[in-house]
Amino acid sequence: MSYQQILKILHAGALRKPVVECAKLLQAVCPEIDIQLESYGSRACARQVREGKVVDILALADPMLFDELLGPEYVDKYYIFANDQIVLAYNEFSRGSGEINVKNWFDILLREDVTFGRSNQNLDPCGYRTLMVWQLAEQYYEQSGLFAQLDQKCREDLIYPKSYDLASDVLVGKLGYAFEYLCVVNQFGLKYLTLPEKINLSNPSYAEYYKQATVSLQGKNSGEMITVPGAPIEFAISIPKNTENPDLAKNFLDLILSKKGQQILEDCGLIPY
Amino acid sequence: MKEDLQNPAFAYIAGRIDKMLVPALLYFLAHKPAHGYELIQKINESGFSEIEADPATIYRNLRKMEEDGLVISQWETQNTGPARRSYQLSPEGYQALDYCVQLITDKVTKMQAFLEQYQREVKGS
């Protein structure tokens, strides 16, 4: 009796394209396997594993989640494999996009007829990183009260479960602007504004500086709150301890960490390690 | 020196020596193996490089240096916890660092001569 091996991959929405590309490569070499992909915000992914979901590969948008939510019960080793930055995504019809620049973006976002979104900080690292960017921007631009103004204007209905969905709504014009990872912006072919390195959470040289920004999040247990400090944006991948297909999972992991994987990551707009 | 330029890796270094990024990477890796995250911090703290050491630039250079055989990378793994790709100098990398030092020394000699001539002939001291 033959049976089909299944490789279950749970990943951050932001990693959709590189994960799909690597899955296609693996499928080409092993056509007999069934590769099943699911994506959510990374905190939501980690919570699902904690709640008993069994997957063979877990790829998240923040290495901290492995320590905070998964180690050592669910994951013992994880590979930090790429870097990214937060940018402000928009489309050619976004209001004010013809005049937006690195000095005036917050003034444009605060205009009455402009909408912008972010992802939910309790589900998706892009959400808490956006809140950190706003805090750092208040200091960088010496605009007292900027964080509160941006936070107030970004209403509940403009807070999405994952960053990938934000990009899709910017693309179709449902949303004017969104705070996004550069890799997601590249995957959707959106226009974007690069923010200063001191606030875009990209550069390890500013690791200490980024720590000034902090966000409170729902912790591991119900009702518990934790404070997360700012840090350079990195992505990490792991084979959870309860994988049902360790050999297949290892093949996928080796592929994404290989030279070929590095090229795929770079083509998708990430900075591979 | 001309023989060195026949090596594509050395020719690449010679063409970019003014930027000082590759010499700085080789220099820090000669001390001890390191991962990119650490190298970005060290290069920016040192001020050796004439160009901004952003992550994209550093990792692209490290990959190029690996393709050219100057560095070797491997995943630095413990039994548990985070793993990062770590880079170390190959024997050819040490030769490349010596080559950088030779290029820099030549440049410094020429610049010193310029300054001395300027002081003597323009400032009259």
Tab-separated table of C-alpha atoms in Angstrom:
chain	number	residue	atom	x	y	z
A	1	MET	CA	0.000	0.000	0.000
A	2	SER	CA	1.418	3.407	-0.906
A	3	TYR	CA	0.603	6.646	0.816
A	4	GLN	CA	1.413	10.232	-0.005
A	5	GLN	CA	3.756	12.105	2.313
A	6	ILE	CA	2.462	15.508	3.400
A	7	LEU	CA	4.690	18.448	4.265
A	8	LYS	CA	2.759	20.997	6.332
A	9	ILE	CA	4.220	24.501	6.348
A	10	LEU	CA	2.855	27.234	8.585
A	11	HIS	CA	4.359	30.619	7.800
A	12	ALA	CA	4.160	34.364	8.276
A	13	GLY	CA	2.075	35.964	5.533
A	14	ALA	CA	5.054	38.134	4.627
A	15	LEU	CA	6.979	35.006	3.613
A	16	ARG	CA	4.286	33.805	1.206
A	17	LYS	CA	6.218	34.191	-2.023
A	18	PRO	CA	9.614	32.774	-0.954
A	19	VAL	CA	7.905	29.848	0.772
A	20	VAL	CA	5.817	29.141	-2.336
A	21	GLU	CA	8.905	29.345	-4.565
A	22	CYS	CA	10.888	26.966	-2.338
A	23	ALA	CA	7.895	24.619	-2.143
A	24	LYS	CA	7.728	24.539	-5.949
A	25	LEU	CA	11.419	23.655	-6.133
A	26	LEU	CA	11.028	20.861	-3.602
A	27	GLN	CA	7.923	19.597	-5.383
A	28	ALA	CA	9.863	19.468	-8.655
A	29	VAL	CA	12.438	17.165	-7.040
A	30	CYS	CA	9.896	15.135	-5.034
A	31	PRO	CA	6.677	15.151	-7.096
A	32	GLU	CA	5.119	12.495	-4.888
A	33	ILE	CA	4.805	14.782	-1.847
A	34	ASP	CA	1.806	16.933	-1.006
A	35	ILE	CA	2.906	20.338	0.295
A	36	GLN	CA	0.278	22.175	2.328
A	37	LEU	CA	0.842	25.865	3.072
A	38	GLU	CA	-0.991	28.029	5.588
A	39	SER	CA	-0.213	31.618	6.509
A	40	TYR	CA	-1.261	33.983	9.276
A	41	GLY	CA	0.344	36.746	11.281
A	42	SER	CA	3.378	35.231	13.021
A	43	ARG	CA	2.037	35.564	16.562
A	44	ALA	CA	-1.135	33.818	15.407
A	45	CYS	CA	1.006	31.046	13.824
A	46	ALA	CA	2.959	30.551	17.052
A	47	ARG	CA	-0.238	30.438	19.109
A	48	GLN	CA	-1.724	27.777	16.830
A	49	VAL	CA	1.328	25.562	17.413
A	50	ARG	CA	0.992	26.131	21.157
A	51	GLU	CA	-2.650	25.123	20.911
A	52	GLY	CA	-1.742	21.782	19.348
A	53	LYS	CA	-1.486	22.373	15.608
A	54	VAL	CA	1.022	19.940	14.105
A	55	VAL	CA	3.243	21.306	11.322
A	56	ASP	CA	6.579	20.297	9.822
A	57	ILE	CA	7.948	23.761	9.133
A	58	LEU	CA	7.271	26.981	11.003
A	59	ALA	CA	8.588	30.233	9.461
A	60	LEU	CA	7.978	33.418	11.431
A	61	ALA	CA	8.606	37.132	11.048
A	62	ASP	CA	10.246	37.540	14.456
A	63	PRO	CA	12.820	35.173	16.053
A	64	MET	CA	11.732	36.417	19.474
A	65	LEU	CA	8.494	34.431	19.103
A	66	PHE	CA	10.386	31.142	19.259
A	67	ASP	CA	11.746	32.034	22.683
A	68	GLU	CA	8.680	33.852	23.936
A	69	LEU	CA	5.920	31.483	22.863
A	70	LEU	CA	7.429	28.197	21.667
A	71	GLY	CA	10.646	27.273	23.374
A	72	PRO	CA	11.560	24.828	24.738
A	73	GLU	CA	8.318	22.773	24.616
A	74	TYR	CA	7.573	23.103	20.904
A	75	VAL	CA	10.816	24.218	19.248
A	76	ASP	CA	14.391	23.769	20.375
A	77	LYS	CA	16.366	25.243	17.504
A	78	TYR	CA	15.571	27.964	14.957
A	79	TYR	CA	17.481	29.566	12.121
A	80	ILE	CA	17.555	33.348	11.718
A	81	PHE	CA	17.767	33.657	7.966
A	82	ALA	CA	16.807	37.127	6.657
A	83	ASN	CA	16.406	40.796	7.413
A	84	ASP	CA	13.888	43.411	6.288
A	85	GLN	CA	12.586	46.906	7.029
A	86	ILE	CA	9.283	48.729	7.478
A	87	VAL	CA	8.292	51.017	4.601
A	88	LEU	CA	5.187	53.040	3.844
A	89	ALA	CA	3.364	51.352	0.966
A	90	TYR	CA	0.939	53.088	-1.374
A	91	ASN	CA	-0.387	52.969	-4.916
A	92	GLU	CA	-0.231	55.564	-7.654
A	93	PHE	CA	-3.743	56.791	-6.814
A	94	SER	CA	-3.229	57.106	-3.034
A	95	ARG	CA	-4.148	60.649	-2.013
A	96	GLY	CA	-1.075	62.805	-1.562
A	97	SER	CA	1.234	60.210	-3.106
A	98	GLY	CA	2.491	62.716	-5.677
A	99	GLU	CA	4.003	64.886	-2.969
A	100	ILE	CA	4.869	62.398	-0.224
A	101	ASN	CA	8.481	62.274	0.922
A	102	VAL	CA	10.596	61.331	3.909
A	103	LYS	CA	9.991	64.726	5.559
A	104	ASN	CA	6.217	65.051	5.201
A	105	TRP	CA	4.752	61.526	5.234
A	106	PHE	CA	3.167	61.903	8.658
A	107	ASP	CA	1.520	65.211	7.707
A	108	ILE	CA	-0.006	63.540	4.663
A	109	LEU	CA	-1.213	60.533	6.641
A	110	LEU	CA	-2.911	62.831	9.136
A	111	ARG	CA	-4.924	64.611	6.438
A	112	GLU	CA	-8.648	64.071	6.777
A	113	ASP	CA	-9.134	62.475	3.345
A	114	VAL	CA	-6.221	60.019	3.680
A	115	THR	CA	-6.537	56.483	5.050
A	116	PHE	CA	-3.751	54.236	6.272
A	117	GLY	CA	-3.603	50.850	7.913
A	118	ARG	CA	-1.423	48.595	9.953
A	119	SER	CA	-1.611	45.036	11.172
A	120	ASN	CA	-2.746	43.887	14.601
A	121	GLN	CA	0.127	43.893	17.093
A	122	ASN	CA	-1.237	40.868	18.947
A	123	LEU	CA	-1.367	38.730	15.806
A	124	ASP	CA	1.414	40.026	13.606
A	125	PRO	CA	4.913	41.389	14.349
A	126	CYS	CA	4.440	43.958	11.570
A	127	GLY	CA	1.739	45.453	13.815
A	128	TYR	CA	3.932	46.002	16.860
A	129	ARG	CA	6.819	47.051	14.650
A	130	THR	CA	4.595	49.717	13.085
A	131	LEU	CA	3.768	51.073	16.548
A	132	MET	CA	7.522	51.156	17.266
A	133	VAL	CA	8.175	53.030	14.025
A	134	TRP	CA	5.608	55.644	15.051
A	135	GLN	CA	7.242	56.053	18.479
A	136	LEU	CA	10.687	56.409	16.946
A	137	ALA	CA	9.313	58.839	14.333
A	138	GLU	CA	7.940	61.093	17.091
A	139	GLN	CA	11.459	61.401	18.467
A	140	TYR	CA	13.313	61.481	15.135
A	141	TYR	CA	11.158	64.246	13.652
A	142	GLU	CA	10.738	66.052	17.014
A	143	GLN	CA	6.966	65.965	16.594
A	144	SER	CA	5.528	65.760	20.066
A	145	GLY	CA	2.280	63.749	20.132
A	146	LEU	CA	2.826	62.178	16.694
A	147	PHE	CA	2.447	58.613	17.962
A	148	ALA	CA	-0.899	59.379	19.596
A	149	GLN	CA	-2.159	61.177	16.488
A	150	LEU	CA	-1.256	58.299	14.162
A	151	ASP	CA	-2.604	55.730	16.610
A	152	GLN	CA	-5.890	57.594	16.965
A	153	LYS	CA	-6.354	58.025	13.221
A	154	CYS	CA	-5.646	54.360	12.429
A	155	ARG	CA	-9.133	53.174	13.430
A	156	GLU	CA	-9.977	49.617	14.419
A	157	ASP	CA	-11.305	48.753	10.957
A	158	LEU	CA	-7.926	49.752	9.505
A	159	ILE	CA	-6.066	47.252	11.699
A	160	TYR	CA	-5.676	43.974	9.794
A	161	PRO	CA	-4.851	40.448	11.009
A	162	LYS	CA	-1.726	40.216	8.872
A	163	SER	CA	0.468	42.516	6.830
A	164	TYR	CA	-0.055	40.559	3.609
A	165	ASP	CA	-3.781	41.505	3.595
A	166	LEU	CA	-2.912	45.177	4.035
A	167	ALA	CA	-0.783	45.129	0.895
A	168	SER	CA	-3.568	43.511	-1.056
A	169	ASP	CA	-6.006	46.274	-0.034
A	170	VAL	CA	-3.497	49.000	-0.940
A	171	LEU	CA	-3.103	47.349	-4.325
A	172	VAL	CA	-6.831	47.516	-5.072
A	173	GLY	CA	-7.148	51.040	-3.647
A	174	LYS	CA	-9.298	50.097	-0.650
A	175	LEU	CA	-6.606	51.569	1.572
A	176	GLY	CA	-4.465	54.624	0.778
A	177	TYR	CA	-1.308	53.702	2.665
A	178	ALA	CA	-0.005	50.868	4.839
A	179	PHE	CA	3.005	50.214	7.005
A	180	GLU	CA	4.535	47.130	5.487
A	181	TYR	CA	7.617	44.993	5.158
A	182	LEU	CA	9.625	45.861	2.062
A	183	CYS	CA	9.489	42.216	0.938
A	184	VAL	CA	5.676	42.288	0.905
A	185	VAL	CA	5.665	45.562	-1.022
A	186	ASN	CA	7.982	43.982	-3.599
A	187	GLN	CA	5.823	40.873	-3.842
A	188	PHE	CA	2.802	43.077	-4.683
A	189	GLY	CA	4.711	45.551	-6.858
A	190	LEU	CA	3.497	48.506	-4.766
A	191	LYS	CA	5.068	51.919	-4.605
A	192	TYR	CA	6.698	52.738	-1.290
A	193	LEU	CA	8.493	55.361	0.742
A	194	THR	CA	11.721	54.299	2.465
A	195	LEU	CA	11.805	55.580	6.017
A	196	PRO	CA	15.027	56.731	7.732
A	197	GLU	CA	17.193	53.881	9.048
A	198	LYS	CA	16.900	55.259	12.558
A	199	ILE	CA	13.185	54.473	12.551
A	200	ASN	CA	12.643	51.673	9.987
A	201	LEU	CA	14.011	48.865	12.228
A	202	SER	CA	16.371	47.604	9.520
A	203	ASN	CA	19.883	48.186	10.758
A	204	PRO	CA	21.640	46.249	13.567
A	205	SER	CA	23.838	49.314	14.103
A	206	TYR	CA	20.780	50.989	15.640
A	207	ALA	CA	19.767	47.986	17.741
A	208	GLU	CA	20.263	49.891	21.003
A	209	TYR	CA	18.424	52.939	19.676
A	210	TYR	CA	15.430	50.857	18.531
A	211	LYS	CA	15.076	49.467	22.066
A	212	GLN	CA	13.681	52.823	23.201
A	213	ALA	CA	10.418	51.945	21.496
A	214	THR	CA	8.289	49.459	23.402
A	215	VAL	CA	4.874	47.903	22.853
A	216	SER	CA	2.638	45.972	25.260
A	217	LEU	CA	1.275	42.708	23.920
A	218	GLN	CA	-0.887	39.822	25.088
A	219	GLY	CA	1.504	37.304	26.609
A	220	LYS	CA	1.715	33.524	26.578
A	221	ASN	CA	-1.140	33.031	29.037
A	222	SER	CA	-4.607	34.535	29.038
A	223	GLY	CA	-4.709	38.003	30.621
A	224	GLU	CA	-0.915	38.245	30.789
A	225	MET	CA	0.748	41.274	29.164
A	226	ILE	CA	4.376	41.523	28.066
A	227	THR	CA	6.462	44.471	26.899
A	228	VAL	CA	8.406	44.038	23.684
A	229	PRO	CA	11.308	46.388	22.885
A	230	GLY	CA	12.199	47.472	19.338
A	231	ALA	CA	14.822	45.434	17.464
A	232	PRO	CA	16.092	45.027	13.892
A	233	ILE	CA	13.595	43.047	11.787
A	234	GLU	CA	14.603	39.448	11.224
A	235	PHE	CA	12.852	36.282	10.050
A	236	ALA	CA	13.416	32.790	11.440
A	237	ILE	CA	12.484	29.227	10.538
A	238	SER	CA	12.289	25.976	12.458
A	239	ILE	CA	11.241	22.335	12.434
A	240	PRO	CA	8.891	21.956	15.406
A	241	LYS	CA	9.632	19.065	17.755
A	242	ASN	CA	6.357	17.297	16.947
A	243	THR	CA	6.905	17.205	13.163
A	244	GLU	CA	5.494	14.096	11.541
A	245	ASN	CA	7.926	14.285	8.616
A	246	PRO	CA	11.349	15.281	9.950
A	247	ASP	CA	13.264	14.173	6.838
A	248	LEU	CA	11.025	16.064	4.454
A	249	ALA	CA	11.046	19.084	6.761
A	250	LYS	CA	14.858	18.970	6.831
A	251	ASN	CA	14.910	18.962	3.004
A	252	PHE	CA	12.769	22.102	2.932
A	253	LEU	CA	14.826	23.807	5.645
A	254	ASP	CA	18.100	22.982	3.852
A	255	LEU	CA	16.641	24.369	0.625
A	256	ILE	CA	15.570	27.743	2.049
A	257	LEU	CA	18.949	28.122	3.804
A	258	SER	CA	20.928	27.107	0.680
A	259	LYS	CA	22.463	29.364	-1.986
A	260	LYS	CA	19.399	28.736	-4.129
A	261	GLY	CA	17.168	29.685	-1.200
A	262	GLN	CA	19.201	32.849	-0.630
A	263	GLN	CA	18.615	33.822	-4.249
A	264	ILE	CA	14.859	33.227	-3.919
A	265	LEU	CA	14.738	35.312	-0.740
A	266	GLU	CA	16.644	38.129	-2.388
A	267	ASP	CA	14.405	38.002	-5.475
A	268	CYS	CA	11.432	38.370	-3.129
A	269	GLY	CA	12.889	41.526	-1.577
A	270	LEU	CA	14.372	40.079	1.619
A	271	ILE	CA	18.001	40.355	2.655
A	272	PRO	CA	19.138	36.729	3.074
A	273	TYR	CA	21.774	35.780	5.645
B	1	MET	CA	50.742	43.384	-7.684
B	2	LYS	CA	49.957	42.853	-11.386
B	3	GLU	CA	49.852	39.106	-10.782
B	4	ASP	CA	47.352	39.695	-8.000
B	5	LEU	CA	45.067	41.513	-10.431
B	6	GLN	CA	44.767	38.356	-12.520
B	7	ASN	CA	42.803	36.883	-9.620
B	8	PRO	CA	39.206	38.168	-10.165
B	9	ALA	CA	38.618	38.434	-6.417
B	10	PHE	CA	41.680	40.625	-5.989
B	11	ALA	CA	40.766	42.700	-9.042
B	12	TYR	CA	37.322	43.269	-7.454
B	13	ILE	CA	38.999	44.431	-4.228
B	14	ALA	CA	41.424	46.726	-6.079
B	15	GLY	CA	38.524	48.371	-7.924
B	16	ARG	CA	36.765	49.194	-4.663
B	17	ILE	CA	39.627	49.783	-2.254
B	18	ASP	CA	38.624	53.449	-1.798
B	19	LYS	CA	35.343	52.380	-0.228
B	20	MET	CA	37.246	50.340	2.395
B	21	LEU	CA	34.307	47.985	2.966
B	22	VAL	CA	35.955	44.709	1.884
B	23	PRO	CA	39.211	45.469	3.788
B	24	ALA	CA	37.145	46.220	6.903
B	25	LEU	CA	35.177	42.950	6.566
B	26	LEU	CA	38.389	40.964	6.046
B	27	TYR	CA	40.012	42.736	8.982
B	28	PHE	CA	37.212	41.946	11.450
B	29	LEU	CA	36.971	38.348	10.244
B	30	ALA	CA	40.733	37.932	10.707
B	31	HIS	CA	40.146	38.501	14.431
B	32	LYS	CA	37.455	35.849	14.733
B	33	PRO	CA	34.554	34.301	12.851
B	34	ALA	CA	31.435	36.454	13.013
B	35	HIS	CA	27.921	36.656	11.673
B	36	GLY	CA	26.650	39.473	9.482
B	37	TYR	CA	24.627	41.146	12.239
B	38	GLU	CA	27.779	41.546	14.323
B	39	LEU	CA	29.863	42.709	11.344
B	40	ILE	CA	27.361	45.462	10.494
B	41	GLN	CA	27.644	46.771	14.047
B	42	LYS	CA	31.448	46.577	14.104
B	43	ILE	CA	31.909	48.251	10.730
B	44	ASN	CA	29.611	51.138	11.585
B	45	GLU	CA	31.246	51.614	14.994
B	46	SER	CA	34.761	51.558	13.517
B	47	GLY	CA	34.182	54.208	10.855
B	48	PHE	CA	36.642	52.338	8.573
B	49	SER	CA	34.228	52.072	5.687
B	50	GLU	CA	33.562	55.049	3.431
B	51	ILE	CA	30.126	53.717	2.553
B	52	GLU	CA	27.166	53.137	4.804
B	53	ALA	CA	27.189	49.575	6.080
B	54	ASP	CA	23.509	48.804	5.662
B	55	PRO	CA	22.441	45.145	5.891
B	56	ALA	CA	21.828	44.741	2.134
B	57	THR	CA	25.327	45.975	1.284
B	58	ILE	CA	27.065	43.873	3.928
B	59	TYR	CA	25.292	40.605	3.146
B	60	ARG	CA	25.721	41.084	-0.601
B	61	ASN	CA	29.457	41.627	-0.090
B	62	LEU	CA	29.740	38.613	2.198
B	63	ARG	CA	28.033	36.428	-0.406
B	64	LYS	CA	30.343	37.771	-3.115
B	65	MET	CA	33.364	37.132	-0.882
B	66	GLU	CA	32.157	33.576	-0.327
B	67	GLU	CA	31.685	33.008	-4.067
B	68	ASP	CA	35.246	34.300	-4.548
B	69	GLY	CA	36.578	31.901	-1.926
B	70	LEU	CA	37.670	34.587	0.553
B	71	VAL	CA	35.293	33.514	3.306
B	72	ILE	CA	33.580	30.289	4.307
B	73	SER	CA	30.145	30.335	5.899
B	74	GLN	CA	28.387	27.818	8.098
B	75	TRP	CA	25.362	27.827	10.370
B	76	GLU	CA	26.508	28.422	13.924
B	77	THR	CA	24.227	26.055	15.797
B	78	GLN	CA	24.007	25.062	19.401
B	79	ASN	CA	21.775	22.209	20.477
B	80	THR	CA	19.040	24.686	21.257
B	81	GLY	CA	18.190	28.322	20.586
B	82	PRO	CA	18.913	30.618	17.660
B	83	ALA	CA	21.310	29.734	14.839
B	84	ARG	CA	22.971	32.295	12.593
B	85	ARG	CA	25.179	31.982	9.533
B	86	SER	CA	28.739	32.590	10.646
B	87	TYR	CA	31.581	33.660	8.367
B	88	GLN	CA	35.278	32.906	8.716
B	89	LEU	CA	38.300	33.799	6.608
B	90	SER	CA	39.716	31.182	4.249
B	91	PRO	CA	43.487	31.059	3.554
B	92	GLU	CA	42.743	33.081	0.401
B	93	GLY	CA	40.891	35.596	2.579
B	94	TYR	CA	44.044	36.154	4.656
B	95	GLN	CA	45.983	36.699	1.405
B	96	ALA	CA	43.312	39.175	0.303
B	97	LEU	CA	43.688	41.075	3.580
B	98	ASP	CA	47.471	41.272	3.037
B	99	TYR	CA	46.761	42.513	-0.475
B	100	CYS	CA	44.423	45.213	0.910
B	101	VAL	CA	47.104	46.330	3.346
B	102	GLN	CA	49.569	46.594	0.455
B	103	LEU	CA	47.106	48.708	-1.580
B	104	ILE	CA	46.320	50.935	1.394
B	105	THR	CA	50.004	51.397	2.209
B	106	ASP	CA	50.698	52.487	-1.391
B	107	LYS	CA	47.823	54.954	-1.224
B	108	VAL	CA	48.922	56.356	2.128
B	109	THR	CA	52.482	56.814	0.799
B	110	LYS	CA	51.193	58.711	-2.227
B	111	MET	CA	48.868	60.880	-0.143
B	112	GLN	CA	51.615	61.601	2.351
B	113	ALA	CA	53.891	62.699	-0.484
B	114	PHE	CA	51.114	64.962	-1.781
B	115	LEU	CA	50.622	66.563	1.646
B	116	GLU	CA	54.333	67.109	2.137
B	117	GLN	CA	54.674	68.691	-1.311
B	118	TYR	CA	51.643	70.907	-0.617
B	119	GLN	CA	53.077	72.061	2.720
B	120	ARG	CA	56.450	72.740	1.134
B	121	GLU	CA	55.434	74.357	-2.156
B	122	VAL	CA	52.055	75.992	-1.504
B	123	LYS	CA	52.154	76.871	2.189
B	124	GLY	CA	55.925	77.463	2.095
B	125	SER	CA	56.700	75.631	5.336
